């Protein structure tokens, strides 16, 4: 058996033994030893493998599978295989999201032997193991007779490092790179054994430590005039914290992808309340924060309020050992304070009574003419969509309709998540997930498809037109790969409407806005969807959006809304 084949097989066997079950392959020649090993393990039923020709989309597909696995309670690393050279750099956006989104991703990057570095050799980077920043660890495995044994050891270590040791210890999950040098020959020999893999094993998750601040400051804070702020929690549940907040009837301010959104004391459209009710904000003595709130400037102002005691809770609190959790409650859990019901009622009343103002109006509602060339057959779109004959279809009404059917939503960045933030209420029938590590528009289609695969759930993705154009390659799949159980609802307002709601929309900057921020593209998605083999339809009313969401039928559903510029 040649050295490259032995190295690849040892690495894949070690990954199987460490509990890895999912691999995404982006084809290449230098990575062929890994591809053959992965393909052979897949043929034996040991791995679930997907192939993508675009390394960027392959990375996001793997990221989505990892997040879906977490949502399903089977948190484990997902590997993505690339060849050498610029292919590795194309993984960078997904690796960054995995790092800041705390997802276990293994980048298996093939490389030329070190002797070819700094020689001008084709597709050879001088130090390829340094291309991907923000990984938890990187390994550069040299080619040679000892490579197979080293690969097996490093693979097991990489799995452990990617899973992390808990947020409390400052070692959360994240991406790890294994850069493997392969020398020729790059294919197995005809006489190599067929069954080379060892036994596969389950990935056992060790309990994580409890942050000492939880007992020292978080639990005592429940006795004050306290509120909770929930950001994206990286796809982790929050059953324990959610139960405590419900028991103590704490008003909850939560982003759409926060697990605290299920709180019975959720303050709907809370940014509007923060703007309007400074008297309530000033009364908050303690703020309990879960996850990474990044969606609104109102939340950032709240976090920066002088004199406010901010208590951050580890997102993996549910993974603390049960005995340690019960001991913490017995040690520091206070009584529910008198007057708590009045405090919480004041917040919930504000959510019901504070009226939307100009600040909270969606940027896309500022006039303009909807697209006139949408195609779902013979019909022609020539005016605003209406529900009752007078109200145009807006981002908020569309988001509410998509969220109106039970199931799982993956929400895009930019305006899509903000529209959803304004309309989600307690008891909404959906569970919402998002890519909020860096909150980019990168790879959202591939991420949602991966999430559906990893979680085993049908998914409704709601995103904007620019996001879909940015990640249109995610619609491409293998010729024999079935259509994934994903509905893609795209809000098409012909450009980057979110910038109009920021300082870039000010009148004195109007000369630069249309080209450099609004970026009107004049495109619709009928031909793009069909060209990639996806069913397509236009939804012009909230009734049509809701009906499409209720069917669960995969496809691209275009929702025209008023563009930012007429």
Coordinates of C-alpha atoms in Angstrom, one line a residue:
X1 CA 0.0 0.0 0.0
X2 CA 1.4 3.4 -0.9
X3 CA 2.1 6.0 1.7
X4 CA -0.7 8.4 0.6
X5 CA -3.4 5.7 0.6
X6 CA -2.2 4.4 4.0
X7 CA -2.2 8.0 5.5
X8 CA -5.7 8.8 4.2
X9 CA -7.1 5.5 5.4
X10 CA -5.6 5.9 8.9
X11 CA -7.0 9.4 9.2
X12 CA -10.5 8.4 8.1
X13 CA -10.4 5.3 10.3
X14 CA -9.5 7.5 13.3
X15 CA -12.3 9.9 12.5
X16 CA -14.8 7.0 12.4
X17 CA -13.5 5.8 15.8
X18 CA -13.9 9.3 17.2
X19 CA -17.5 9.5 16.1
X20 CA -17.4 11.5 12.9
X21 CA -20.3 10.5 10.6
X22 CA -20.6 13.3 8.0
X23 CA -18.2 14.4 5.3
X24 CA -18.5 16.9 2.5
X25 CA -16.1 16.4 -0.4
X26 CA -15.0 18.9 -3.0
X27 CA -13.2 17.0 -5.7
X28 CA -9.6 17.5 -6.6
X29 CA -6.5 15.5 -7.5
X30 CA -4.2 16.2 -4.6
X31 CA -7.0 15.3 -2.2
X32 CA -7.8 12.0 -4.0
X33 CA -6.3 9.8 -1.3
X34 CA -8.8 11.3 1.2
X35 CA -11.6 11.1 -1.3
X36 CA -11.0 7.4 -2.0
X37 CA -10.9 6.6 1.7
X38 CA -14.1 8.6 2.4
X39 CA -15.8 7.0 -0.6
X40 CA -14.9 3.4 0.5
X41 CA -16.1 4.1 4.0
X42 CA -19.4 5.5 2.6
X43 CA -19.9 2.5 0.4
X44 CA -19.7 0.4 3.6
X45 CA -22.4 2.4 5.2
X46 CA -20.0 4.1 7.7
X47 CA -20.2 7.7 6.5
X48 CA -22.8 10.0 5.1
X49 CA -21.0 11.8 2.2
X50 CA -22.0 14.7 0.0
X51 CA -20.1 16.1 -2.9
X52 CA -20.0 19.8 -4.0
X53 CA -17.9 21.2 -6.8
X54 CA -17.5 24.6 -5.1
X55 CA -15.3 24.5 -2.0
X56 CA -17.1 27.6 -0.6
X57 CA -20.5 26.0 -0.7
X58 CA -19.0 22.7 0.5
X59 CA -17.8 24.5 3.6
X60 CA -21.2 26.0 4.3
X61 CA -22.9 22.7 3.7
X62 CA -20.7 21.1 6.3
X63 CA -21.3 24.0 8.7
X64 CA -25.1 23.5 8.3
X65 CA -24.9 19.8 8.9
X66 CA -22.9 20.5 12.1
X67 CA -25.6 23.0 13.3
X68 CA -28.3 20.6 12.4
X69 CA -26.7 17.8 14.3
X70 CA -26.5 20.1 17.3
X71 CA -30.2 20.9 17.0
X72 CA -31.0 17.2 16.9
X73 CA -29.0 16.6 20.1
X74 CA -26.2 14.7 18.3
X75 CA -23.5 17.3 18.4
X76 CA -20.4 16.1 16.5
X77 CA -17.8 17.4 14.1
X78 CA -18.4 17.5 10.4
X79 CA -15.5 17.2 8.0
X80 CA -15.0 18.9 4.7
X81 CA -12.3 17.8 2.2
X82 CA -10.5 20.1 -0.3
X83 CA -7.6 19.9 -2.6
X84 CA -4.6 22.2 -2.3
X85 CA -4.1 25.8 -3.3
X86 CA -6.8 28.4 -3.6
X87 CA -9.4 25.7 -2.9
X88 CA -8.4 25.9 0.8
X89 CA -8.9 29.7 0.9
X90 CA -12.5 29.1 -0.3
X91 CA -13.3 27.4 3.0
X92 CA -12.4 30.6 4.9
X93 CA -15.9 32.2 5.1
X94 CA -17.4 29.0 6.5
X95 CA -14.5 28.5 8.9
X96 CA -14.9 32.0 10.2
X97 CA -18.7 31.5 10.8
X98 CA -17.9 28.1 12.5
X99 CA -15.3 29.8 14.7
X100 CA -17.6 32.7 15.9
X101 CA -20.7 30.4 15.8
X102 CA -18.9 27.8 17.9
X103 CA -19.5 24.9 15.6
X104 CA -17.3 21.8 15.3
X105 CA -15.9 21.8 11.8
X106 CA -12.9 19.8 10.5
X107 CA -11.1 21.2 7.5
X108 CA -9.3 18.3 5.8
X109 CA -7.0 20.1 3.3
X110 CA -4.7 18.2 1.0
X111 CA -1.3 19.6 0.3
X112 CA 1.8 19.0 -1.8
X113 CA 4.9 17.7 0.0
X114 CA 6.9 20.4 1.9
X115 CA 9.8 20.0 -0.5
X116 CA 7.7 21.7 -3.2
X117 CA 7.0 24.9 -1.2
X118 CA 8.7 28.1 -2.3
X119 CA 9.6 26.5 -5.6
X120 CA 6.8 27.8 -7.7
X121 CA 5.2 24.4 -7.9
X122 CA 1.6 24.4 -9.2
X123 CA -1.2 24.9 -6.7
X124 CA 1.3 25.0 -3.8
X125 CA 1.1 27.6 -1.1
X126 CA 4.2 28.2 0.9
X127 CA 2.5 27.4 4.2
X128 CA -1.1 26.2 3.5
X129 CA -1.7 25.4 7.2
X130 CA -1.7 29.2 7.8
X131 CA -4.4 30.1 5.2
X132 CA -7.4 29.6 7.5
X133 CA -7.4 32.0 10.4
X134 CA -9.5 31.6 13.6
X135 CA -9.2 27.9 13.8
X136 CA -9.0 26.4 17.3
X137 CA -5.9 24.5 16.2
X138 CA -4.0 23.6 13.0
X139 CA -1.9 20.6 12.1
X140 CA 0.5 20.2 9.2
X141 CA 1.1 16.5 8.6
X142 CA 4.2 15.8 6.6
X143 CA 4.4 13.1 3.9
X144 CA 6.6 10.1 4.7
X145 CA 6.7 6.6 6.2
X146 CA 5.4 7.8 9.6
X147 CA 2.5 9.8 8.2
X148 CA -0.1 7.2 8.7
X149 CA 0.5 6.7 12.4
X150 CA 0.7 10.5 12.9
X151 CA -2.5 11.0 11.0
X152 CA -4.4 8.6 13.2
X153 CA -3.2 10.4 16.4
X154 CA -3.8 13.9 15.1
X155 CA -7.3 13.0 13.8
X156 CA -8.4 11.9 17.3
X157 CA -7.0 15.0 18.8
X158 CA -8.6 17.2 16.2
X159 CA -12.1 15.8 17.0
X160 CA -11.5 16.5 20.7
X161 CA -10.4 20.0 20.1
X162 CA -13.2 20.8 17.7
X163 CA -15.7 19.8 20.3
X164 CA -14.1 22.0 22.9
X165 CA -14.3 21.7 26.7
X166 CA -17.1 24.2 27.4
X167 CA -17.7 27.9 27.3
X168 CA -17.0 28.3 31.0
X169 CA -13.4 27.2 30.5
X170 CA -13.0 29.5 27.5
X171 CA -12.7 26.5 25.1
X172 CA -15.9 26.4 23.1
X173 CA -16.4 24.2 20.0
X174 CA -14.9 25.4 16.8
X175 CA -13.1 24.6 13.6
X176 CA -9.8 22.7 13.4
X177 CA -7.6 22.3 10.3
X178 CA -5.8 19.1 9.3
X179 CA -3.5 19.9 6.5
X180 CA -2.2 16.7 5.0
X181 CA 0.7 16.4 2.6
X182 CA 0.3 13.7 0.0
X183 CA 3.0 12.5 -2.3
X184 CA 2.4 10.6 -5.5
X185 CA 1.0 8.0 -6.2
X186 CA -2.4 9.5 -5.2
X187 CA -4.6 6.5 -5.9
X188 CA -4.9 3.1 -4.2
X189 CA -3.1 0.1 -5.6
X190 CA -5.1 -2.6 -7.2
X191 CA -3.9 -5.1 -4.6
X192 CA -4.8 -3.0 -1.5
X193 CA -7.3 -4.6 0.9
X194 CA -10.9 -3.7 0.5
X195 CA -12.0 -3.5 4.2
X196 CA -9.4 -1.4 6.0
X197 CA -11.5 0.6 8.5
X198 CA -11.7 -0.1 12.2
X199 CA -14.8 -0.1 14.3
X200 CA -16.8 3.0 14.4
X201 CA -17.7 4.5 17.8
X202 CA -20.2 6.9 19.3
X203 CA -19.1 10.3 20.3
X204 CA -19.6 10.6 24.0
X205 CA -20.1 14.2 25.2
X206 CA -18.4 14.9 28.5
X207 CA -20.2 17.3 30.9
X208 CA -18.9 20.8 30.9
X209 CA -17.9 22.9 33.9
X210 CA -20.3 25.3 35.5
X211 CA -19.2 28.9 35.3
X212 CA -18.5 30.1 38.9
X213 CA -20.2 33.4 38.1
X214 CA -23.5 31.6 37.7
X215 CA -23.8 30.8 41.4
X216 CA -22.0 34.0 42.5
X217 CA -24.0 36.6 40.5
X218 CA -26.6 35.2 38.1
X219 CA -28.8 33.3 40.5
X220 CA -28.8 36.2 43.1
X221 CA -29.7 38.6 40.3
X222 CA -33.1 36.9 40.0
X223 CA -34.2 38.7 43.1
X224 CA -33.8 42.2 41.6
X225 CA -35.6 44.1 38.9
X226 CA -34.1 41.9 36.4
X227 CA -34.6 41.3 32.6
X228 CA -33.1 38.8 30.3
X229 CA -31.6 39.5 26.9
X230 CA -31.3 36.5 24.5
X231 CA -29.1 36.5 21.4
X232 CA -28.3 33.6 19.2
X233 CA -27.0 30.7 21.3
X234 CA -25.2 28.9 18.5
X235 CA -28.0 26.4 18.1
X236 CA -27.7 25.2 21.7
X237 CA -30.9 24.8 23.8
X238 CA -31.6 26.7 27.0
X239 CA -34.0 24.5 28.9
X240 CA -32.4 25.1 32.3
X241 CA -32.2 28.9 32.0
X242 CA -35.5 29.1 30.3
X243 CA -37.1 27.2 33.1
X244 CA -35.6 29.5 35.7
X245 CA -36.7 32.6 33.9
X246 CA -40.2 31.3 33.6
X247 CA -40.3 30.3 37.3
X248 CA -39.1 33.8 38.3
X249 CA -41.4 35.5 35.7
X250 CA -38.5 37.5 34.2
X251 CA -39.4 39.7 31.2
X252 CA -37.4 38.4 28.2
X253 CA -36.0 40.4 25.3
X254 CA -35.0 37.9 22.6
X255 CA -33.8 37.8 19.0
X256 CA -35.6 35.4 16.7
X257 CA -32.9 32.7 16.8
X258 CA -32.6 32.8 20.6
X259 CA -34.0 29.7 22.4
X260 CA -35.4 32.2 25.0
X261 CA -38.0 33.2 22.3
X262 CA -40.2 30.4 23.7
X263 CA -40.4 32.3 27.1
X264 CA -44.0 32.8 28.3
X265 CA -42.9 36.3 29.3
X266 CA -41.5 37.4 26.0
X267 CA -41.6 41.1 25.2
X268 CA -42.7 41.2 21.6
X269 CA -40.8 43.6 19.3
X270 CA -38.7 44.5 22.3
X271 CA -36.4 47.1 20.5
X272 CA -39.5 49.3 20.0
X273 CA -40.2 49.0 23.7
X274 CA -36.6 49.9 24.6
X275 CA -36.9 53.0 22.4
X276 CA -40.2 54.1 23.9
X277 CA -40.0 53.2 27.5
X278 CA -36.9 54.6 29.0
X279 CA -38.6 54.6 32.4
X280 CA -38.7 50.8 32.4
X281 CA -35.1 50.6 31.0
X282 CA -33.8 52.8 33.8
X283 CA -35.4 50.5 36.4
X284 CA -33.5 47.4 35.3
X285 CA -30.9 46.6 38.0
X286 CA -29.6 43.3 36.5
X287 CA -29.5 42.0 32.9
X288 CA -29.1 38.2 32.3
X289 CA -27.6 37.7 28.8
X290 CA -27.6 34.4 26.9
X291 CA -25.7 34.0 23.7
X292 CA -24.6 36.7 21.3
X293 CA -27.1 39.5 20.9
X294 CA -26.0 41.4 17.7
X295 CA -29.2 42.3 15.9
X296 CA -30.0 45.8 17.1
X297 CA -28.4 49.0 18.3
X298 CA -31.1 49.2 21.0
X299 CA -29.7 46.1 22.6
X300 CA -26.2 47.4 22.4
X301 CA -27.2 50.6 24.1
X302 CA -28.9 48.6 26.8
X303 CA -25.8 46.6 27.4
X304 CA -23.7 49.8 27.7
X305 CA -26.1 51.5 30.1
X306 CA -24.1 52.9 33.1
X307 CA -24.7 51.2 36.4
X308 CA -26.4 48.1 34.9
X309 CA -25.1 44.8 36.2
X310 CA -24.7 42.5 33.2
X311 CA -24.5 38.7 33.8
X312 CA -23.6 36.5 30.9
X313 CA -24.7 32.9 31.0
X314 CA -22.7 30.1 29.3
X315 CA -24.7 28.9 26.3
X316 CA -23.9 25.2 27.1
X317 CA -25.5 25.4 30.6
X318 CA -27.7 22.3 29.8
X319 CA -24.5 20.3 29.4
X320 CA -23.4 20.8 33.0
X321 CA -23.6 17.6 35.0
X322 CA -27.0 17.2 36.7
X323 CA -25.5 16.8 40.2
X324 CA -23.5 20.0 39.8
X325 CA -26.6 21.9 38.5
X326 CA -28.7 20.8 41.4
X327 CA -26.0 21.7 43.9
X328 CA -25.8 25.2 42.4
X329 CA -29.6 25.8 42.8
X330 CA -29.6 24.5 46.4
X331 CA -26.7 26.9 47.2
X332 CA -27.9 30.2 45.7
X333 CA -31.4 30.2 44.4
X334 CA -33.4 33.1 45.9
X335 CA -37.1 33.5 46.5
X336 CA -39.3 35.0 43.9
X337 CA -39.5 38.7 45.0
X338 CA -42.7 40.5 45.9
X339 CA -43.8 42.8 43.1
X340 CA -42.3 40.6 40.4
X341 CA -45.7 40.2 38.7
X342 CA -46.2 43.9 38.4
X343 CA -42.7 44.4 37.0
X344 CA -43.2 41.8 34.3
X345 CA -46.7 43.0 33.6
X346 CA -45.4 46.5 32.9
X347 CA -43.1 45.1 30.2
X348 CA -45.7 42.9 28.6
X349 CA -48.2 45.8 28.6
X350 CA -45.6 48.1 27.0
X351 CA -45.2 45.5 24.2
X352 CA -49.0 45.6 23.6
X353 CA -49.5 49.4 23.8
X354 CA -46.4 51.1 22.4
X355 CA -47.1 52.0 18.8
X356 CA -44.6 51.6 15.9
X357 CA -42.9 54.8 15.0
X358 CA -40.9 56.0 12.0
X359 CA -37.8 54.4 13.4
X360 CA -39.3 51.0 13.5
X361 CA -40.9 51.2 10.0
X362 CA -39.2 48.8 7.5
X363 CA -36.8 50.6 5.1
X364 CA -38.4 48.7 2.2
X365 CA -41.7 50.4 2.8
X366 CA -40.5 53.8 1.6
X367 CA -42.2 53.9 -1.7
X368 CA -41.0 52.6 -5.1
X369 CA -42.4 50.3 -7.7
X370 CA -42.3 46.5 -7.3
X371 CA -40.7 44.3 -10.0
X372 CA -42.7 43.9 -13.2
X373 CA -41.0 40.8 -14.7
X374 CA -41.6 38.0 -12.2
X375 CA -42.5 34.8 -13.9
X376 CA -44.4 31.9 -12.5
X377 CA -46.0 30.9 -15.7
X378 CA -48.3 33.0 -17.8
X379 CA -49.2 35.4 -15.0
X380 CA -47.7 38.9 -15.0
X381 CA -46.8 40.9 -11.8
X382 CA -47.7 44.5 -12.4
X383 CA -48.5 46.1 -9.0
X384 CA -48.2 45.8 -5.2
X385 CA -49.3 42.5 -3.7
X386 CA -52.5 42.8 -1.6
X387 CA -54.0 40.8 1.2
X388 CA -57.2 42.9 1.6
X389 CA -57.2 45.1 -1.5
X390 CA -55.3 48.0 0.1
X391 CA -52.2 46.8 2.1
X392 CA -49.0 46.0 0.1
X393 CA -47.1 42.9 1.0
X394 CA -44.2 44.0 3.2
X395 CA -41.2 42.3 4.7
X396 CA -43.0 42.0 8.0
X397 CA -46.2 40.5 6.6
X398 CA -44.3 38.1 4.5
X399 CA -42.1 37.0 7.4
X400 CA -45.2 36.5 9.6
X401 CA -46.7 34.3 6.9
X402 CA -43.6 32.2 6.5
X403 CA -43.5 31.8 10.3
X404 CA -47.2 31.0 10.5
X405 CA -46.9 27.3 9.8
X406 CA -45.4 24.9 12.3
X407 CA -41.8 23.7 11.8
X408 CA -38.3 24.9 11.6
X409 CA -37.1 28.2 10.0
X410 CA -33.6 29.2 9.1
X411 CA -33.5 33.0 8.9
X412 CA -31.1 35.0 6.8
X413 CA -29.1 38.0 7.9
X414 CA -29.7 41.6 7.0
X415 CA -33.4 42.7 6.8
X416 CA -34.9 39.2 6.8
X417 CA -34.1 38.6 10.5
X418 CA -35.2 42.1 11.4
X419 CA -38.6 41.7 9.8
X420 CA -39.0 38.4 11.7
X421 CA -37.9 40.1 14.9
X422 CA -40.8 42.5 14.7
X423 CA -43.5 39.9 14.2
X424 CA -42.6 36.8 16.2
X425 CA -44.8 36.5 19.3
X426 CA -45.0 34.1 22.2
X427 CA -46.3 30.8 21.1
X428 CA -45.2 31.1 17.5
X429 CA -45.3 27.6 16.0
X430 CA -41.7 27.7 14.6
X431 CA -38.2 27.1 16.0
X432 CA -35.8 29.6 14.4
X433 CA -32.1 29.1 13.7
X434 CA -29.6 31.4 12.1
X435 CA -25.9 32.0 11.2
X436 CA -25.2 34.8 13.7
X437 CA -21.5 34.0 14.4
X438 CA -20.5 36.8 12.1
X439 CA -24.0 37.4 10.7
X440 CA -22.9 37.4 7.1
X441 CA -25.0 36.7 4.1
X442 CA -22.4 34.0 3.0
X443 CA -23.5 30.5 2.1
X444 CA -27.0 30.7 3.6
X445 CA -28.6 28.3 1.0
X446 CA -26.0 25.6 1.6
X447 CA -26.1 26.1 5.3
X448 CA -29.9 25.6 5.4
X449 CA -29.6 22.5 3.2
X450 CA -27.0 21.2 5.5
X451 CA -29.1 22.0 8.5
X452 CA -32.0 20.0 7.1
X453 CA -29.7 17.1 6.5
X454 CA -28.0 17.2 9.9
X455 CA -31.3 17.7 11.9
X456 CA -33.5 15.5 9.9
X457 CA -36.1 18.2 9.7
X458 CA -37.7 20.0 6.8
X459 CA -36.5 23.6 6.8
X460 CA -38.0 27.0 5.6
X461 CA -35.2 29.4 4.7
X462 CA -36.2 33.1 4.6
X463 CA -33.6 35.4 3.1
X464 CA -33.2 38.5 0.9
X465 CA -32.5 38.7 -2.8
X466 CA -28.9 39.9 -2.4
X467 CA -28.3 37.0 0.0
X468 CA -29.7 34.5 -2.5
X469 CA -27.7 36.0 -5.4
X470 CA -24.6 35.9 -3.2
X471 CA -25.1 32.2 -2.5
X472 CA -26.8 31.0 -5.7
X473 CA -24.3 28.3 -6.1
X474 CA -25.8 26.6 -3.1
X475 CA -28.7 25.5 -5.2
X476 CA -26.4 23.2 -7.2
X477 CA -26.4 19.6 -6.1
X478 CA -25.2 16.2 -7.5
X479 CA -27.2 14.9 -10.5
X480 CA -28.6 12.0 -8.6
X481 CA -29.1 13.8 -5.3
X482 CA -32.7 14.3 -4.5
X483 CA -34.2 17.7 -3.9
X484 CA -33.6 18.5 -0.2
X485 CA -36.6 19.2 2.1
X486 CA -35.9 22.9 2.0
X487 CA -38.2 25.8 1.0
X488 CA -36.4 28.9 0.0
X489 CA -38.5 32.1 0.5
X490 CA -36.7 35.1 -1.0
X491 CA -37.8 38.6 -0.3
X492 CA -37.0 40.5 -3.5
X493 CA -36.8 44.2 -3.1
X494 CA -34.2 44.7 -5.8
X495 CA -31.2 45.4 -3.7
X496 CA -29.7 46.2 -0.3
X497 CA -32.6 47.8 1.4
X498 CA -31.1 47.4 4.9
X499 CA -28.7 50.3 4.2
X500 CA -31.5 52.7 3.8
X501 CA -32.4 52.2 7.5
X502 CA -28.8 53.0 8.6
X503 CA -26.9 56.2 8.4
X504 CA -26.1 55.5 4.7
X505 CA -29.6 56.5 3.8
X506 CA -29.2 60.1 5.0
X507 CA -30.1 62.7 2.4
X508 CA -26.6 64.2 2.1
X509 CA -25.3 60.8 1.0
X510 CA -28.0 60.2 -1.6
X511 CA -25.6 60.6 -4.6
X512 CA -23.7 57.5 -3.6
X513 CA -26.5 55.4 -2.2
X514 CA -28.1 53.9 -5.4
X515 CA -24.9 52.4 -6.9
X516 CA -22.8 51.5 -3.8
X517 CA -25.4 50.5 -1.2
X518 CA -28.9 49.9 -2.8
X519 CA -27.1 47.9 -5.6
X520 CA -30.3 47.4 -7.6
X521 CA -29.8 44.3 -9.8
X522 CA -33.0 44.0 -11.7
X523 CA -33.1 40.3 -11.4
X524 CA -35.8 37.8 -10.5
X525 CA -35.3 34.1 -9.7
X526 CA -37.5 32.1 -12.1
X527 CA -34.8 31.1 -14.5
X528 CA -32.0 30.8 -11.9
X529 CA -34.1 28.4 -9.9
X530 CA -35.2 26.3 -12.8
X531 CA -31.7 26.2 -14.2
X532 CA -30.5 24.7 -11.0
X533 CA -33.3 22.2 -11.0
X534 CA -35.6 23.7 -8.3
X535 CA -39.3 24.2 -8.5
X536 CA -40.3 27.9 -8.6
X537 CA -43.3 30.0 -7.8
X538 CA -44.1 33.6 -7.0
X539 CA -46.1 34.5 -3.9
X540 CA -47.9 37.8 -4.2
X541 CA -50.1 37.9 -1.0
X542 CA -49.7 36.8 2.5
X543 CA -52.3 34.1 1.8
X544 CA -50.1 32.7 -1.0
X545 CA -47.0 32.8 1.2
X546 CA -48.8 31.1 4.1
X547 CA -50.3 28.4 1.8
X548 CA -46.9 27.7 0.3
X549 CA -45.3 27.4 3.8
X550 CA -48.0 25.1 4.9
X551 CA -47.4 22.6 2.0
X552 CA -43.8 22.1 2.9
X553 CA -43.0 21.5 -0.8
X554 CA -39.4 22.2 -1.6
X555 CA -38.7 25.0 -4.0
X556 CA -37.8 28.6 -4.5
X557 CA -40.6 31.0 -3.6
X558 CA -40.1 34.5 -4.7
X559 CA -41.9 37.2 -2.7
X560 CA -41.8 40.7 -4.4
X561 CA -41.8 43.6 -1.9
X562 CA -41.4 47.3 -2.6
X563 CA -37.8 48.1 -3.5
X564 CA -35.8 50.7 -1.6
X565 CA -35.5 52.8 -4.7
X566 CA -38.3 53.4 -7.2

